[in-house]
Short mmCIF file of C-alpha atoms and ligand atoms in Angstrom, two decimals:
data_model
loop_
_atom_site.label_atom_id
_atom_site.label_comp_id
_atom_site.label_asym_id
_atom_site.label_seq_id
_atom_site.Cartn_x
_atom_site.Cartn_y
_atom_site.Cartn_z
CA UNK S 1 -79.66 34.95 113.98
CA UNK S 2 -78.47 32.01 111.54
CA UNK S 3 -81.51 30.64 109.88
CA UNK S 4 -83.78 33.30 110.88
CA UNK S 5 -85.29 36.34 108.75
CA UNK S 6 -82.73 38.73 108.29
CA UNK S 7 -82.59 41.14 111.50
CA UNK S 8 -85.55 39.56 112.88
CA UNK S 9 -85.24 37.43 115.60
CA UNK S 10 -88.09 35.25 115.70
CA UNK S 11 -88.56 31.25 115.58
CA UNK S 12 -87.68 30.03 112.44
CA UNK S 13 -85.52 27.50 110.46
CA UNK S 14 -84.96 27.40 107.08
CA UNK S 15 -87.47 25.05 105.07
CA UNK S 16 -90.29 25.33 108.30
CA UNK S 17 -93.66 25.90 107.47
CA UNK S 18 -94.58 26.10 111.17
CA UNK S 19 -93.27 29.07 113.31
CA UNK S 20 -90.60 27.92 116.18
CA UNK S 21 -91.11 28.91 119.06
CA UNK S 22 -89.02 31.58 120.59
CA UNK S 23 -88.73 34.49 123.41
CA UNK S 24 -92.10 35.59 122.24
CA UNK S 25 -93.56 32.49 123.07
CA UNK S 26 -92.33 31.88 125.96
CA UNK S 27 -93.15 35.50 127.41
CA UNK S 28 -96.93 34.86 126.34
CA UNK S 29 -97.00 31.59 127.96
CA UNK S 30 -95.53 33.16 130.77
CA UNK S 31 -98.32 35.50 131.19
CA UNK S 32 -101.03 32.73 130.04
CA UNK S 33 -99.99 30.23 133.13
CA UNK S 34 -100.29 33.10 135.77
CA UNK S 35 -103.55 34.53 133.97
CA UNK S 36 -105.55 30.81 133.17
CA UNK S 37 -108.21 29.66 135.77
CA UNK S 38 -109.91 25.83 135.36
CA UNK S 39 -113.16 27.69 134.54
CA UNK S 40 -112.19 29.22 131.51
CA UNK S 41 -112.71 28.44 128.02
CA UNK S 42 -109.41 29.56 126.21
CA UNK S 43 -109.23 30.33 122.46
CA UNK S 44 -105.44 31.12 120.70
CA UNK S 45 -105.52 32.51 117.78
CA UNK S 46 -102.45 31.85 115.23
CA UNK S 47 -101.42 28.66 117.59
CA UNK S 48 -98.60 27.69 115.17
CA UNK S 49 -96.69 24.79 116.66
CA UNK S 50 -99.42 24.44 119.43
CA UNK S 51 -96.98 25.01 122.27
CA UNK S 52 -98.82 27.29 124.22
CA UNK S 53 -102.87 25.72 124.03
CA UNK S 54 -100.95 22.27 124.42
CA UNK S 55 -99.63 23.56 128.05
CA UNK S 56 -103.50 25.59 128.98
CA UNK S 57 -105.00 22.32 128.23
CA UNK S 58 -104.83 20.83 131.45
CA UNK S 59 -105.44 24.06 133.06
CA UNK S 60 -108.69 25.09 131.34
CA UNK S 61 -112.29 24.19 131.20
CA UNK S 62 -112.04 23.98 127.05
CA UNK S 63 -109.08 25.14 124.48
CA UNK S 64 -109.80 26.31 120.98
CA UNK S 65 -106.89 26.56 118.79
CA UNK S 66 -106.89 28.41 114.78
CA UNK S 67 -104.23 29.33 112.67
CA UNK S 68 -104.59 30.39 109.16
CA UNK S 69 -101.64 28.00 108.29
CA UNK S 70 -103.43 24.79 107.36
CA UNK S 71 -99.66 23.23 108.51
CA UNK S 72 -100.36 24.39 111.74
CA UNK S 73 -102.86 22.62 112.89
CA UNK S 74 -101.47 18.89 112.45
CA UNK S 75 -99.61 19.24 115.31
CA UNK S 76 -102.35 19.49 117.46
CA UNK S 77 -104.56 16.32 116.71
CA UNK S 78 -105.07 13.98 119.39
CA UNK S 79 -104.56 16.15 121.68
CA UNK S 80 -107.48 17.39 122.89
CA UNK S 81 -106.96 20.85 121.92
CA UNK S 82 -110.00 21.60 118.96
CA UNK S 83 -108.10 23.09 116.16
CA UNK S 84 -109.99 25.29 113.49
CA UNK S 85 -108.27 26.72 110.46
CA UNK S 86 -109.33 29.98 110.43
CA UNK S 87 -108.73 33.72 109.42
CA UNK S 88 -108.23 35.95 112.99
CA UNK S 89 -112.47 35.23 114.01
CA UNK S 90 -113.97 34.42 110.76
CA UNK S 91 -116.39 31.78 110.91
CA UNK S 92 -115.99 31.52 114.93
CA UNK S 93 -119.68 32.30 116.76
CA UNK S 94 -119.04 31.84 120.21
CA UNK S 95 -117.35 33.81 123.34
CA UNK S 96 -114.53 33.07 125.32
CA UNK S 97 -113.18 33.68 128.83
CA UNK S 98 -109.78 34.30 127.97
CA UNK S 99 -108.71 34.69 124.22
CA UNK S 100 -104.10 34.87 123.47
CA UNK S 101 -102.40 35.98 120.12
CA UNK S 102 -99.08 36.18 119.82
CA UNK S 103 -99.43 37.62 116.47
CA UNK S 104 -97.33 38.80 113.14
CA UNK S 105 -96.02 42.22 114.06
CA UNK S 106 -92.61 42.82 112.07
CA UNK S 107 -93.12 46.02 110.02
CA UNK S 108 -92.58 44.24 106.53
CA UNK S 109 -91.81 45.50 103.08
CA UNK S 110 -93.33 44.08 99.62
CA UNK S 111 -89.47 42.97 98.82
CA UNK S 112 -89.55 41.47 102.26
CA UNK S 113 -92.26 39.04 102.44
CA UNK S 114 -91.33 34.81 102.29
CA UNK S 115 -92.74 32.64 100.08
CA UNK S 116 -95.37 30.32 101.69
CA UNK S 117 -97.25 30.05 104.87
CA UNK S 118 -94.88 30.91 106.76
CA UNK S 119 -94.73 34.20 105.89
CA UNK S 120 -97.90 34.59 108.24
CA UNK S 121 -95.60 34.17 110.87
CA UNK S 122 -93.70 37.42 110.80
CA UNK S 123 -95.74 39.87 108.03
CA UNK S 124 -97.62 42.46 109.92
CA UNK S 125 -98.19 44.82 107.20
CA UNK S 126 -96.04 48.54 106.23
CA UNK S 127 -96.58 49.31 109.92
CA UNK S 128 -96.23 45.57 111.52
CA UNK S 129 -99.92 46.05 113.14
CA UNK S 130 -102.09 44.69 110.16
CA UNK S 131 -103.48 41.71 111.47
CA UNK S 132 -103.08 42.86 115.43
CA UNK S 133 -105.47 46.06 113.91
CA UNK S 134 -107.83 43.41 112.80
CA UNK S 135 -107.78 41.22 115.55
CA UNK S 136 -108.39 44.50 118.17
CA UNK S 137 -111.76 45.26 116.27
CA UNK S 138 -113.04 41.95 116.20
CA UNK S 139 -111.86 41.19 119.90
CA UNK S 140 -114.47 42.59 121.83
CA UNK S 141 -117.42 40.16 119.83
CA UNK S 142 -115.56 37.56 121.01
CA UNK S 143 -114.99 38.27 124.55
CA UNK S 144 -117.48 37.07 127.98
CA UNK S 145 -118.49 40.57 128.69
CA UNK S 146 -118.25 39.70 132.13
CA UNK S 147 -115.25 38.53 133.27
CA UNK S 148 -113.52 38.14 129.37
CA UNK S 149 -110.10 38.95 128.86
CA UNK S 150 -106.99 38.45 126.27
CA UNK S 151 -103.43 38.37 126.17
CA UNK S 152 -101.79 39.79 123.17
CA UNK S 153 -97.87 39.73 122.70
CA UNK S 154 -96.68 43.09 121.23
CA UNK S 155 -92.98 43.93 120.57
CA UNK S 156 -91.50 47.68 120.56
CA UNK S 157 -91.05 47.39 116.68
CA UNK S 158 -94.86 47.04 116.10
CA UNK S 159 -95.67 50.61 117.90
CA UNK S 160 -97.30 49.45 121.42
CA UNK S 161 -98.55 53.06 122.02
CA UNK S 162 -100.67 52.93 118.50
CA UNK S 163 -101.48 49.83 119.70
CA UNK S 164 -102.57 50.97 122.72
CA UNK S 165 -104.84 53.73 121.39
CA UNK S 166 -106.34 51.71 118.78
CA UNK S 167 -107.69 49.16 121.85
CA UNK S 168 -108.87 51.98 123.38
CA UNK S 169 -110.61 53.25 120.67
CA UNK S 170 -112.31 49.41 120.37
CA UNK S 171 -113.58 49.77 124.19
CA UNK S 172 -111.21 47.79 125.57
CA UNK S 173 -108.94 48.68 128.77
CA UNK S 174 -105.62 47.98 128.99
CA UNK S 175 -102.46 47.42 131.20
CA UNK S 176 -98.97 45.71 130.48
CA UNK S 177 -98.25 42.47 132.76
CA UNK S 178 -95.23 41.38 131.44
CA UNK S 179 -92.28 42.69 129.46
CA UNK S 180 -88.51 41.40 128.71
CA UNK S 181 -86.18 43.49 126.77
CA UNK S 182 -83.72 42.11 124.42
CA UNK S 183 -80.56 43.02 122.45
CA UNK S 184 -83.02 44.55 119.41
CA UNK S 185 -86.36 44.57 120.82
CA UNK S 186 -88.95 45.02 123.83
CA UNK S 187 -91.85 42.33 124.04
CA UNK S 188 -94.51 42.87 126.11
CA UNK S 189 -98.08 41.12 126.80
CA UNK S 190 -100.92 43.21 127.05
CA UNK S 191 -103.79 42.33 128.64
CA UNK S 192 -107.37 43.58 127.42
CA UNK S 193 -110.59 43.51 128.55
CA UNK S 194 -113.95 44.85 127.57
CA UNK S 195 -113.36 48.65 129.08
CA UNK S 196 -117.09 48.74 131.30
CA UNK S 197 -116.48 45.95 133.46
CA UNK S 198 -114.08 48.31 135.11
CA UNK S 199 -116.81 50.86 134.87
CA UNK S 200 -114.52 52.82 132.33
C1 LIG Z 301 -95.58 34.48 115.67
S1 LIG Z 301 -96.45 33.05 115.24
C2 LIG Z 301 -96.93 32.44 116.86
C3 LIG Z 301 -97.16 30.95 116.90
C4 LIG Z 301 -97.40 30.39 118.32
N1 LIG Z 301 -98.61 30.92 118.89
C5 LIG Z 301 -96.22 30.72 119.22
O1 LIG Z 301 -96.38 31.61 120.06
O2 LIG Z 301 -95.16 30.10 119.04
C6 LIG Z 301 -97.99 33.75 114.61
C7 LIG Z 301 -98.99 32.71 114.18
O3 LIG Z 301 -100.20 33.38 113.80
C8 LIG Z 301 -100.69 32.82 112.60
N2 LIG Z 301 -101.50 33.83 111.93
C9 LIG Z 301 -101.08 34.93 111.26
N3 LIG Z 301 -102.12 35.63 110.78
C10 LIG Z 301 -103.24 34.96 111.16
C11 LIG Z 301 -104.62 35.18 110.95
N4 LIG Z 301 -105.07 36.22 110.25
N5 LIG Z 301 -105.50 34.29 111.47
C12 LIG Z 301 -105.05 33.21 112.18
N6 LIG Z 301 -103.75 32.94 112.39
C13 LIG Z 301 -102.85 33.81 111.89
C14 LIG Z 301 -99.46 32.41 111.84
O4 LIG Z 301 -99.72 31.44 110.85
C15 LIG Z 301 -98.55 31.91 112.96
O5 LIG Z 301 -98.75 30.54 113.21
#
């Protein structure tokens, strides 16, 4: 836990701006290698270090990268990868085959929040689905309706069931592909697609 948020468990050493990567991930690149075909044009939103659009990039027709963390993005020149600095979809017009967030979920006090960008990293609001709320309702915009689907890392502190509910309220279907429980948590990645191409 040294050098991590208090009780939290996720990538990060003191003075980074840039999330580490850790067990999260991992587990959502996990799930990204089995789900990626060369056809697809991938977007990641909140790509911190890069680590996971770095490794689709051979994979993939196209990879579009955002974070808001201007810091973030640095890492991922010259690689081929087009990074955008950008808040969850603002300002992004087209649709994607397959779209991955492994986003902020900790539940997360006012006396609780870091100073600086990195903060962005771990703050998911009173209830630690915020920003996943807000990335469910824009998802579906941003999706191929045919064929479309995401990956979005969730952990058992954010509330997977409200999660759940709330993608099902935004017309998407859902199932679980992969989960790994550890000594204070459950992550899982749920995958999400727009609900009528299963005829739901
Ligand atoms: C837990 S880190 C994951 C980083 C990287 N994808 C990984 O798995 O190692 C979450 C990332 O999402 C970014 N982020 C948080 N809120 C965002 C938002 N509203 N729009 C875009 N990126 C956001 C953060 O800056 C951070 O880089």
């Amino acid at each position: 836990m040294t050098g991590r948020p208090p009780g939290r468990g996720r990538g990060a050493a003191p003075g980074d701006e840039v999330y580490e990567p850790a067990e999260d991930s991992r587990l959502l690149l996990a799930a990204a290698l089995e789900e990626v075909t060369p056809e697809d044009r991938v977007l990641e939103i909140g790509c911190g270090s890069g680590i996971i659009s770095r490794a689709l990039l051979p994979r993939a027709r196209r990879v579009v990268a955002t974070d808001v963390n201007p810091a973030a993005l640095g890492s991922l020149r010259g690689t081929g990868v087009d990074a955008v600095r950008a808040d969850l979809f603002s300002g992004i017009r087209q649709r994607f085959d397959l779209i991955l967030f492994n986003p902020p979920y900790l539940p997360t006090g006012e006396e609780e929040v870091l100073e600086g960008w990195l903060n962005f990293a771990f703050d998911g609001g009173e209830t630690g689905r915020e920003t996943i709320c807000r990335f469910l309702e824009g998802l579906k915009d941003h999706l191929e309706p045919a064929g479309g689907r995401a990956l979005l890392l969730l952990s058992s502190l954010c509330g997977p069931g409200e999660v759940e509910a709330k993608a099902r309220a935004e017309g998407l279907a859902v199932e679980v592909v992969l989960r790994e429980r550890y000594f204070f948590e459950e992550l899982l990645v749920m995958r999400l697609n727009p609900a009528e191409s299963f005829g739901e």
